[in-house]
XYZ file of C-alpha atoms in Angstrom:
652
model
C -19.341 -11.863 -7.830
C -19.941 -11.521 -11.530
C -22.798 -9.484 -12.812
C -26.213 -10.976 -13.024
C -27.773 -12.219 -16.192
C -26.674 -9.024 -17.867
C -23.129 -10.213 -18.296
C -23.868 -13.162 -20.524
C -26.949 -15.013 -21.629
C -26.190 -17.799 -19.234
C -27.075 -15.328 -16.542
C -26.504 -15.305 -12.880
C -23.704 -14.282 -10.658
C -21.431 -16.929 -9.258
C -22.612 -18.230 -5.941
C -21.328 -16.076 -3.137
C -20.208 -19.111 -1.171
C -17.715 -20.147 -3.832
C -15.833 -16.851 -3.978
C -13.359 -18.027 -1.361
C -14.656 -15.577 1.239
C -15.243 -16.575 4.850
C -18.419 -14.622 5.576
C -17.974 -14.671 9.347
C -14.437 -13.323 9.050
C -15.618 -10.743 6.516
C -18.384 -9.566 8.848
C -15.885 -9.170 11.695
C -13.628 -7.135 9.428
C -16.552 -4.971 8.322
C -17.548 -4.347 11.936
C -14.032 -3.069 12.666
C -14.231 -0.481 9.876
C -14.274 3.179 10.960
C -17.542 5.095 11.078
C -17.668 7.900 8.519
C -20.422 10.501 8.406
C -22.396 10.895 5.162
C -20.608 7.881 3.683
C -23.261 7.096 1.080
C -23.391 10.664 -0.207
C -19.594 10.825 -0.446
C -19.421 7.536 -2.349
C -22.043 8.770 -4.819
C -19.993 11.947 -5.278
C -16.987 9.868 -6.383
C -18.994 8.392 -9.267
C -20.893 11.587 -10.099
C -18.592 12.642 -12.995
C -19.430 9.331 -14.679
C -23.187 9.265 -13.994
C -24.114 9.145 -17.697
C -21.990 6.057 -18.287
C -23.287 4.462 -15.104
C -26.878 5.041 -16.264
C -26.107 3.375 -19.604
C -24.421 0.529 -17.752
C -27.500 0.006 -15.586
C -29.707 -0.060 -18.665
C -27.433 -2.621 -20.327
C -27.472 -4.788 -17.202
C -31.277 -4.801 -17.204
C -31.428 -5.532 -20.932
C -28.839 -8.291 -20.697
C -30.569 -9.960 -17.747
C -33.925 -9.795 -19.521
C -32.457 -11.206 -22.729
C -31.133 -14.189 -20.803
C -34.648 -15.542 -20.041
C -36.099 -15.131 -23.546
C -34.322 -18.125 -25.215
C -36.133 -20.675 -22.961
C -39.465 -19.201 -24.115
C -38.333 -19.678 -27.715
C -37.430 -23.268 -26.834
C -41.069 -23.795 -25.864
C -42.175 -22.490 -29.275
C -39.607 -24.691 -31.039
C -40.926 -27.811 -29.328
C -44.669 -27.072 -29.374
C -45.025 -25.247 -32.703
C -42.082 -26.231 -34.909
C -40.727 -29.679 -34.010
C -43.729 -31.361 -32.395
C -46.786 -29.280 -33.180
C -49.519 -29.879 -30.615
C -52.057 -30.372 -33.411
C -50.102 -33.435 -34.566
C -48.994 -31.971 -37.895
C -45.557 -32.369 -39.459
C -42.646 -30.259 -38.251
C -42.740 -26.680 -39.531
C -39.199 -26.170 -40.853
C -39.814 -22.582 -41.855
C -40.961 -21.610 -38.374
C -38.133 -23.664 -36.888
C -35.595 -21.720 -38.984
C -37.001 -18.389 -37.825
C -37.046 -19.448 -34.178
C -33.488 -20.807 -34.307
C -32.320 -17.620 -36.027
C -34.053 -15.591 -33.313
C -32.276 -17.609 -30.605
C -28.899 -17.141 -32.254
C -29.619 -13.434 -32.670
C -30.511 -13.144 -28.994
C -27.283 -14.881 -28.042
C -25.274 -12.492 -30.245
C -27.134 -9.475 -28.882
C -26.613 -10.655 -25.312
C -22.911 -11.160 -25.966
C -22.591 -7.681 -27.498
C -24.456 -6.137 -24.558
C -22.132 -8.000 -22.194
C -19.022 -6.726 -23.945
C -20.196 -3.102 -23.902
C -21.329 -3.403 -20.295
C -17.981 -4.876 -19.239
C -16.112 -2.087 -21.035
C -18.240 0.593 -19.389
C -18.008 -0.834 -15.872
C -14.297 -1.496 -16.226
C -13.647 1.994 -17.581
C -15.677 3.814 -14.956
C -14.519 1.614 -12.080
C -10.858 1.888 -12.926
C -11.016 5.622 -13.604
C -12.599 6.221 -10.218
C -9.949 3.945 -8.699
C -7.194 5.864 -10.473
C -8.593 9.230 -9.359
C -8.914 8.013 -5.787
C -5.452 6.445 -5.734
C -3.799 9.693 -6.888
C -5.927 11.712 -4.477
C -4.902 9.536 -1.532
C -1.240 9.465 -2.573
C -1.130 13.259 -2.797
C -2.938 13.535 0.535
C -0.430 11.198 2.196
C 2.424 13.216 0.705
C 1.028 16.246 2.539
C 0.934 14.490 5.909
C 3.514 15.440 8.498
C 6.577 13.301 9.177
C 5.135 12.181 12.520
C 2.258 10.389 10.767
C 4.685 8.048 9.025
C 6.752 7.368 12.134
C 3.686 6.141 14.023
C 1.948 4.326 11.145
C 3.158 1.011 9.756
C 4.230 1.192 6.128
C 2.263 -1.983 5.425
C -0.959 -0.347 6.634
C -0.447 2.630 4.324
C 0.320 0.341 1.387
C -2.779 -1.724 2.141
C -4.984 1.376 1.973
C -3.472 2.378 -1.370
C -3.344 -1.044 -2.977
C -6.057 -3.192 -1.434
C -8.753 -0.743 -0.358
C -8.434 1.727 -3.233
C -7.833 -1.159 -5.629
C -11.154 -2.678 -4.567
C -13.164 0.375 -5.612
C -13.385 -0.792 -9.234
C -14.907 -4.047 -8.014
C -17.710 -2.188 -6.259
C -19.078 -1.090 -9.637
C -17.986 -4.041 -11.778
C -19.011 -6.663 -9.231
C -21.261 -5.521 -6.403
C -23.520 -2.918 -8.035
C -23.972 -4.609 -11.414
C -24.284 -8.007 -9.733
C -27.080 -6.891 -7.433
C -28.924 -5.180 -10.282
C -28.346 -8.006 -12.761
C -29.257 -10.764 -10.321
C -32.420 -8.948 -9.268
C -33.569 -8.514 -12.867
C -32.662 -12.118 -13.687
C -34.594 -13.546 -10.730
C -37.659 -11.380 -11.400
C -37.623 -12.093 -15.148
C -37.097 -15.819 -14.582
C -39.958 -16.012 -12.074
C -42.252 -14.127 -14.448
C -41.288 -16.468 -17.285
C -41.840 -19.529 -15.089
C -45.276 -18.285 -14.045
C -46.166 -17.632 -17.674
C -45.101 -21.154 -18.592
C -46.908 -22.870 -15.715
C -47.699 -21.435 -12.298
C -48.043 -24.869 -10.705
C -44.520 -25.951 -11.600
C -43.342 -22.536 -10.374
C -44.662 -23.309 -6.890
C -42.631 -26.543 -6.813
C -39.447 -24.756 -7.956
C -39.887 -21.866 -5.521
C -40.030 -24.325 -2.623
C -36.978 -26.336 -3.706
C -34.641 -23.607 -4.999
C -33.931 -21.850 -1.639
C -33.017 -25.212 -0.090
C -30.545 -25.861 -2.879
C -29.086 -22.345 -2.588
C -28.610 -22.648 1.182
C -26.821 -25.983 0.896
C -24.517 -24.711 -1.826
C -23.720 -21.593 0.198
C -22.817 -23.729 3.205
C -20.337 -25.684 1.078
C -18.594 -22.478 0.039
C -18.303 -21.257 3.633
C -16.632 -24.452 4.834
C -14.176 -24.414 1.961
C -13.427 -20.696 2.451
C -12.477 -21.199 6.111
C -10.178 -24.092 5.280
C -8.662 -22.090 2.416
C -7.897 -19.239 4.831
C -6.195 -21.640 7.261
C -4.221 -23.156 4.388
C -3.038 -19.704 3.285
C -1.940 -18.856 6.822
C 0.046 -22.095 6.960
C 1.691 -21.280 3.621
C 2.607 -17.836 4.941
C 4.196 -19.443 7.997
C 6.192 -21.808 5.788
C 7.384 -18.851 3.732
C 8.375 -16.948 6.865
C 10.348 -19.933 8.176
C 12.128 -20.248 4.826
C 13.026 -16.553 4.755
C 14.256 -16.612 8.342
C 16.346 -19.774 8.211
C 17.666 -19.814 4.632
C 18.790 -16.209 4.469
C 22.508 -15.564 4.913
C 21.963 -14.209 8.420
C 19.600 -17.050 9.342
C 21.942 -19.774 8.131
C 24.864 -18.185 9.956
C 22.800 -17.966 13.156
C 21.621 -21.595 13.021
C 25.111 -22.859 12.238
C 26.757 -20.783 14.965
C 24.378 -22.256 17.565
C 24.229 -25.703 15.936
C 20.427 -25.455 15.584
C 19.994 -26.782 12.041
C 18.092 -29.826 13.339
C 15.746 -27.618 15.354
C 14.966 -25.464 12.317
C 14.374 -28.567 10.183
C 11.978 -29.944 12.812
C 10.122 -26.637 12.889
C 9.804 -26.665 9.105
C 8.669 -30.310 9.076
C 5.987 -29.620 11.697
C 4.526 -26.750 9.688
C 4.830 -28.775 6.491
C 2.797 -31.608 8.078
C 0.156 -29.055 9.023
C 0.130 -27.774 5.447
C -0.316 -31.297 4.038
C -3.182 -31.948 6.484
C -4.923 -28.723 5.471
C -4.475 -29.419 1.776
C -6.132 -32.828 2.212
C -8.963 -31.242 4.228
C -9.349 -28.637 1.529
C -9.577 -31.297 -1.169
C -12.075 -33.386 0.800
C -14.045 -30.613 2.481
C -17.630 -30.449 1.398
C -17.556 -33.664 -0.555
C -20.633 -34.802 1.358
C -22.260 -31.444 0.696
C -21.342 -31.694 -2.959
C -23.036 -35.067 -3.093
C -26.182 -33.530 -1.586
C -25.973 -30.638 -4.026
C -25.618 -33.018 -6.962
C -28.629 -34.989 -5.777
C -30.704 -31.842 -5.272
C -29.691 -30.346 -8.611
C -30.643 -33.538 -10.336
C -33.762 -33.978 -8.228
C -35.341 -30.606 -8.945
C -35.792 -31.244 -12.698
C -36.762 -34.835 -11.932
C -39.456 -33.716 -9.504
C -40.668 -31.181 -12.039
C -40.860 -33.932 -14.667
C -42.827 -36.074 -12.238
C -45.270 -33.302 -11.386
C -45.548 -32.421 -15.071
C -46.445 -36.052 -15.793
C -49.226 -35.932 -13.205
C -50.501 -32.677 -14.641
C -50.442 -33.989 -18.219
C -52.168 -37.191 -17.148
C -54.864 -35.297 -15.310
C -55.374 -32.716 -18.036
C -53.751 -33.623 -21.329
C -54.030 -30.130 -22.768
C -52.782 -28.205 -19.754
C -49.040 -28.786 -20.216
C -46.893 -29.506 -23.248
C -43.477 -31.068 -23.635
C -42.120 -27.740 -24.833
C -43.395 -26.035 -21.696
C -41.649 -28.617 -19.502
C -38.329 -28.220 -21.341
C -38.583 -24.415 -21.272
C -39.486 -24.428 -17.594
C -36.529 -26.581 -16.534
C -34.213 -24.411 -18.640
C -35.385 -21.217 -16.904
C -35.263 -22.915 -13.501
C -31.637 -23.935 -14.076
C -30.743 -20.296 -14.741
C -32.379 -19.149 -11.516
C -30.062 -20.819 -8.957
C -26.898 -18.736 -9.257
C -28.467 -15.247 -9.259
C -30.681 -16.340 -6.345
C -27.586 -17.261 -4.349
C -26.015 -13.953 -5.300
C -28.986 -12.050 -3.883
C -28.563 -13.935 -0.604
C -25.243 -12.094 -0.205
C -26.557 -8.604 -0.942
C -26.366 -7.408 2.672
C -22.792 -8.663 3.151
C -21.646 -7.257 -0.202
C -23.043 -3.834 0.654
C -21.473 -3.925 4.127
C -18.122 -4.929 2.648
C -18.258 -2.133 0.076
C -19.211 0.380 2.779
C -16.321 -0.788 4.979
C -13.915 -0.428 2.063
C -14.969 3.160 1.390
C -14.955 3.952 5.112
C -11.302 2.927 5.395
C -10.451 5.070 2.369
C -12.278 8.154 3.651
C -10.739 7.676 7.087
C -7.342 8.426 5.531
C -8.661 11.162 3.262
C -10.210 12.852 6.296
C -6.894 12.970 8.131
C -5.715 16.530 8.518
C -1.970 17.221 8.413
C -0.713 18.507 11.739
C 1.506 20.960 9.863
C -0.180 23.200 7.304
C 0.496 26.607 5.811
C -1.247 29.568 7.355
C -3.638 31.405 4.979
C -1.301 34.400 4.930
C 1.958 32.418 4.830
C 4.791 34.032 2.876
C 7.833 32.741 0.997
C 11.241 32.744 2.616
C 12.390 35.146 -0.104
C 9.867 37.688 1.218
C 10.940 37.326 4.854
C 12.411 40.493 6.421
C 15.339 38.786 8.131
C 18.628 37.699 6.543
C 18.482 34.526 4.474
C 19.956 31.570 6.334
C 19.381 32.877 9.860
C 17.887 30.268 12.197
C 16.743 30.952 15.732
C 15.201 28.796 18.459
C 13.401 30.682 21.240
C 12.671 28.631 24.342
C 11.515 25.664 22.239
C 9.719 22.784 23.970
C 8.903 19.669 21.956
C 7.764 16.113 22.582
C 6.902 13.591 19.891
C 3.178 12.996 19.223
C 3.246 9.397 20.453
C 5.000 10.277 23.732
C 3.135 9.963 27.018
C 1.648 13.265 28.263
C 3.755 13.158 31.409
C 6.954 12.124 29.611
C 10.039 14.309 29.694
C 10.064 16.581 26.594
C 12.561 15.660 23.901
C 13.583 19.329 23.833
C 12.978 21.457 26.906
C 13.522 25.209 26.678
C 16.116 25.172 23.877
C 17.315 28.553 22.635
C 20.109 29.466 20.223
C 20.820 31.578 17.166
C 22.636 30.591 13.980
C 23.734 33.533 11.879
C 23.946 33.323 8.070
C 27.032 31.448 6.953
C 27.765 30.181 10.451
C 28.613 26.537 11.156
C 26.919 25.320 14.335
C 27.280 21.789 15.647
C 25.216 19.815 18.156
C 26.853 17.021 20.113
C 25.895 14.940 23.096
C 24.857 11.477 24.222
C 22.498 9.369 22.095
C 18.856 10.275 22.633
C 19.667 13.754 23.921
C 17.504 15.440 21.230
C 20.130 16.524 18.707
C 18.394 15.166 15.610
C 15.102 16.666 16.770
C 16.675 20.108 16.403
C 17.255 19.361 12.727
C 13.640 18.191 12.334
C 12.259 21.391 13.857
C 14.423 23.841 11.900
C 12.728 23.147 8.506
C 9.360 22.482 10.232
C 9.230 18.744 9.624
C 7.829 18.745 13.154
C 6.269 21.648 15.038
C 7.215 22.780 18.530
C 4.544 22.632 21.225
C 5.728 25.929 22.713
C 8.333 28.547 21.990
C 9.160 29.453 18.410
C 11.480 28.413 15.620
C 12.406 31.310 13.354
C 13.771 31.081 9.824
C 15.045 34.229 8.098
C 13.661 36.279 10.968
C 10.104 34.874 10.708
C 8.358 32.174 12.726
C 8.325 29.050 10.551
C 4.544 28.843 11.051
C 4.221 32.057 9.045
C 6.264 30.689 6.121
C 5.208 28.370 3.316
C 6.521 24.877 4.081
C 7.642 24.291 0.490
C 9.566 27.550 0.515
C 11.461 26.537 3.665
C 12.425 23.165 2.182
C 13.577 24.893 -1.020
C 16.172 26.720 1.087
C 17.363 23.654 3.009
C 19.515 20.665 2.116
C 19.358 17.608 4.384
C 21.722 14.652 4.638
C 20.365 12.217 7.200
C 21.802 9.190 8.964
C 19.864 6.780 6.747
C 20.779 7.257 3.108
C 17.902 6.571 0.727
C 18.569 5.936 -2.952
C 15.976 4.949 -5.522
C 16.212 1.866 -7.708
C 17.474 3.973 -10.597
C 20.709 5.208 -12.117
C 23.175 7.352 -10.197
C 22.358 10.283 -12.478
C 18.621 9.913 -11.841
C 19.208 9.780 -8.102
C 21.288 12.948 -8.278
C 18.789 14.782 -10.476
C 16.107 14.175 -7.857
C 17.517 17.324 -6.277
C 17.727 19.271 -9.535
C 15.882 17.685 -12.487
C 17.446 20.009 -15.086
C 21.033 19.598 -13.874
C 23.614 19.184 -16.622
C 26.176 16.385 -16.716
C 28.867 18.894 -15.797
C 26.906 19.924 -12.703
C 26.529 16.283 -11.674
C 30.246 15.721 -12.018
C 31.113 18.874 -10.068
C 28.847 17.888 -7.181
C 30.280 14.372 -7.133
C 33.847 15.652 -7.170
C 33.027 17.854 -4.200
C 31.632 14.814 -2.384
C 34.674 12.703 -3.357
C 32.609 10.106 -5.239
C 33.266 10.962 -8.893
C 36.304 8.691 -9.157
C 34.228 5.774 -7.886
C 31.413 6.431 -10.345
C 33.866 6.839 -13.217
C 35.198 3.377 -12.416
C 31.834 1.744 -13.073
C 31.233 0.266 -16.506
C 28.207 2.501 -17.132
C 29.416 5.478 -15.114
C 26.601 7.777 -14.061
C 24.125 5.484 -15.841
C 24.861 2.684 -13.370
C 21.707 1.401 -11.678
C 22.302 1.430 -7.924
C 19.692 -1.251 -7.128
C 17.042 -1.346 -4.428
C 17.994 1.185 -1.740
C 21.411 1.427 -3.414
C 22.533 -2.112 -2.522
C 25.146 -2.130 -5.297
C 27.063 0.642 -3.521
C 28.909 0.404 -0.236
C 27.633 2.348 2.757
C 30.235 5.054 2.322
C 29.560 5.337 -1.403
C 25.823 5.702 -0.841
C 26.422 8.415 1.740
C 28.673 10.349 -0.599
C 26.113 10.122 -3.414
C 23.553 11.533 -0.979
C 25.938 14.366 -0.085
C 26.490 15.086 -3.778
C 22.730 15.196 -4.270
C 22.387 17.883 -1.610
C 25.345 19.850 -2.977
C 23.655 19.768 -6.389
C 20.606 21.437 -4.851
C 22.919 24.233 -3.650
C 20.750 25.375 -0.710
C 21.627 28.314 1.556
C 21.156 26.084 4.630
C 22.753 22.662 5.184
C 21.450 20.223 7.789
C 23.885 17.363 8.308
C 22.744 14.534 10.552
C 25.802 12.282 10.918
C 26.556 12.931 7.249
C 29.933 11.172 7.446
C 28.945 8.398 9.860
C 29.188 5.644 7.239
C 32.665 6.558 6.063
C 36.026 5.184 7.064
C 38.536 7.537 8.697
C 40.328 8.522 5.492
C 37.149 9.068 3.467
C 35.580 10.862 6.397
C 38.325 13.466 6.452
C 38.241 13.914 2.695
C 34.470 14.310 2.583
C 34.502 16.499 5.672
C 36.947 18.789 3.939
C 34.614 18.902 0.939
C 31.650 19.652 3.189
C 33.583 22.381 4.969
C 34.345 23.929 1.604
C 30.711 23.562 0.475
C 29.491 25.088 3.742
C 31.281 28.369 3.111
C 28.692 31.083 2.718
C 25.951 28.720 3.921
C 24.337 28.261 7.284
C 25.268 24.766 8.434
C 23.803 22.773 11.305
C 25.672 19.548 12.017
C 24.765 16.651 14.282
C 27.780 14.551 15.170
C 28.881 11.772 17.467
C 32.464 11.927 16.241
C 33.742 15.167 17.702
C 36.602 15.202 15.216
C 34.113 16.190 12.478
C 32.971 19.371 14.251
C 36.210 20.694 15.751
C 36.181 23.533 13.224
C 32.580 24.579 13.895
C 32.011 28.222 14.842
C 29.839 27.182 17.780
C 29.284 23.785 19.380
C 26.176 23.225 21.499
C 26.285 20.282 23.890
C 22.827 18.735 24.314
C 21.862 16.538 27.234
C 18.360 15.368 28.196
C 16.735 17.854 25.822
C 18.648 20.916 27.041
C 21.710 22.803 25.829
C 24.105 22.453 28.757
C 27.240 23.913 27.148
C 28.078 26.166 24.232
C 31.338 27.414 22.760
C 34.159 26.531 20.418
C 36.042 23.255 20.637
C 38.892 24.868 22.556
C 36.572 26.638 24.971
C 34.508 23.541 25.709
C 37.549 21.311 26.041
C 39.092 23.734 28.529
C 35.852 23.997 30.527
C 36.129 20.333 31.557
C 32.386 19.670 31.256
C 30.374 17.077 29.337
C 32.062 17.945 26.050
C 35.501 17.359 27.541
C 34.248 14.053 28.943
C 32.936 12.943 25.545
C 36.214 13.998 23.928
C 38.229 11.987 26.451
C 36.094 8.910 25.793
C 36.598 9.175 22.039
C 40.343 9.762 22.407
C 40.588 6.638 24.566
C 38.635 4.640 21.980
C 40.864 5.958 19.219
C 43.953 4.838 21.127
C 42.571 1.330 21.374
C 41.745 1.308 17.645
C 45.216 2.501 16.624
C 47.220 0.486 19.208
C 50.070 -1.524 17.631
C 51.859 -4.343 19.596
C 55.623 -3.963 20.047
C 56.399 -7.125 18.122
C 54.458 -5.764 15.134
C 55.983 -2.336 14.594
C 53.894 0.059 12.632
C 55.226 1.025 9.244
C 53.688 4.478 9.592
C 54.216 7.243 12.057
C 51.383 8.414 14.250
C 49.010 10.695 12.464
C 50.463 9.892 9.059
C 47.067 9.486 7.404
C 46.809 10.069 3.688
C 44.215 12.778 3.334
C 44.688 13.330 -0.384
C 41.229 13.679 -1.967
C 40.661 11.045 -4.622
C 39.035 13.599 -6.930
C 41.585 16.366 -6.429
């Protein structure tokens, strides 16, 4: 809704019904908004730093709305005193010139007021939006990892983009519109009464009828527009599903092209039907509106004729023209005021959704007396779990804990591996060590201190993580690497990449380290992305390495080369490794076998293999799988002897 008469001399906000908003749907959405205590006071506090500008804006809105009803009064003077003087004398060109100049001056002044008002509302609204967007982004950054695993990314983006983005509109649209429309309606009614109170009674009776009809037209069209948009979204979804590489391959492999075409045609027919309904909807209402809009001035002319006939001196032609001009300016702001309640509810719902997120409290926060890892009494790099029990926040209360009574110690510089079936809880160990999650009972100790007594940032500064899912930004390779160390030199980048066996690949690109990797690194293969991620962690040079399937995306040869590099990089560092491929952790100092949230075996590779337990079983399964992978038929003799795998590092 545009501002009231304050925005431009024409005055009036656009009719609420024509803003493409289905009021019933909007009311349902508002009702679903969270309830926030002291919402009004908190909203006012957001705009408090800009209260001086807001006060000036309000004054300009009032002035602009008032200016919008003065020109019709000048029109009355032009007709009755300058062009057609009521005393029958000749036109007064001097007075006419002054009155026309006054009208033009009012138009210029109104335009200038509108420009300044728009600048002020836009500046204040967007600054508040910017402040709020940064505040929410920083708040979300502080939330624990569990919040993001249980919240859809689209919901978070909607709060940041749609809800926060709508804050500017509250000032530029809702507040100024309500104020401007109110002033316009009051000023117009006063002017109409001053011109002729009898004609005012006629207009006051007819105008609400016209406003209600026009509002009804907008509601019908808004509902059809919403249905049309949903149909377009469905068409887009069908296109994305069926015309993607995977979708085309699926339809061709099952010979379902005809079925997909029929599905598209059916939705397309629905879209055509809705488009026709949208074009034709409200045509009858529009006809009624046209008749009413034309009838109101006509009825006023008729009544004015009766009044003039009955009392020739009671009403002049200038008064009739001025009255119809003011009356024409009254319709749109009147319709805007009919939406005041809904606009205020919608604005309140918007702020409620924003404050709901801002009121979230991170489950993991620093204690008031938290210390840095550097100040901890224990040796740097020592990690200890003491009878740790953990279940994820969204797990059922009676569900089996993900970790149940886990205890172990990792000494500085020691390489400890965790193996076991999928879902046993191995990765959870890596989440708990740097306090990305917090144990429900027991304790996790880092450098001899419970992690709850350490500053979270300090823990992360001492840890390097390479996870299963490699994430690269849409930026150059160098920029992705420097995410770990912004001031790293080119030589440091190259050294880290050589250690991760990726430098020779990067050097082969046309732009080298300035190569843009694309969205999520799509220009690199899976193995190349993983090695860039490893290089990024090596560049950070942390005392503790957490490797969650760090070599899972690599082929056998690259895996061994990178594993050798990681083994070298792990010297002098505490290293915790999660692995499915037992071949990558054979050299670990200690291997813990995890099953159903418990450590069921511990020892070196040789010890565990000799024990004949779960580890030996997993090893036998992987050996059998390896035999199948490397099996060569007799009639196709292998050109290489068993185990003759080239392990020469590409960057050696």
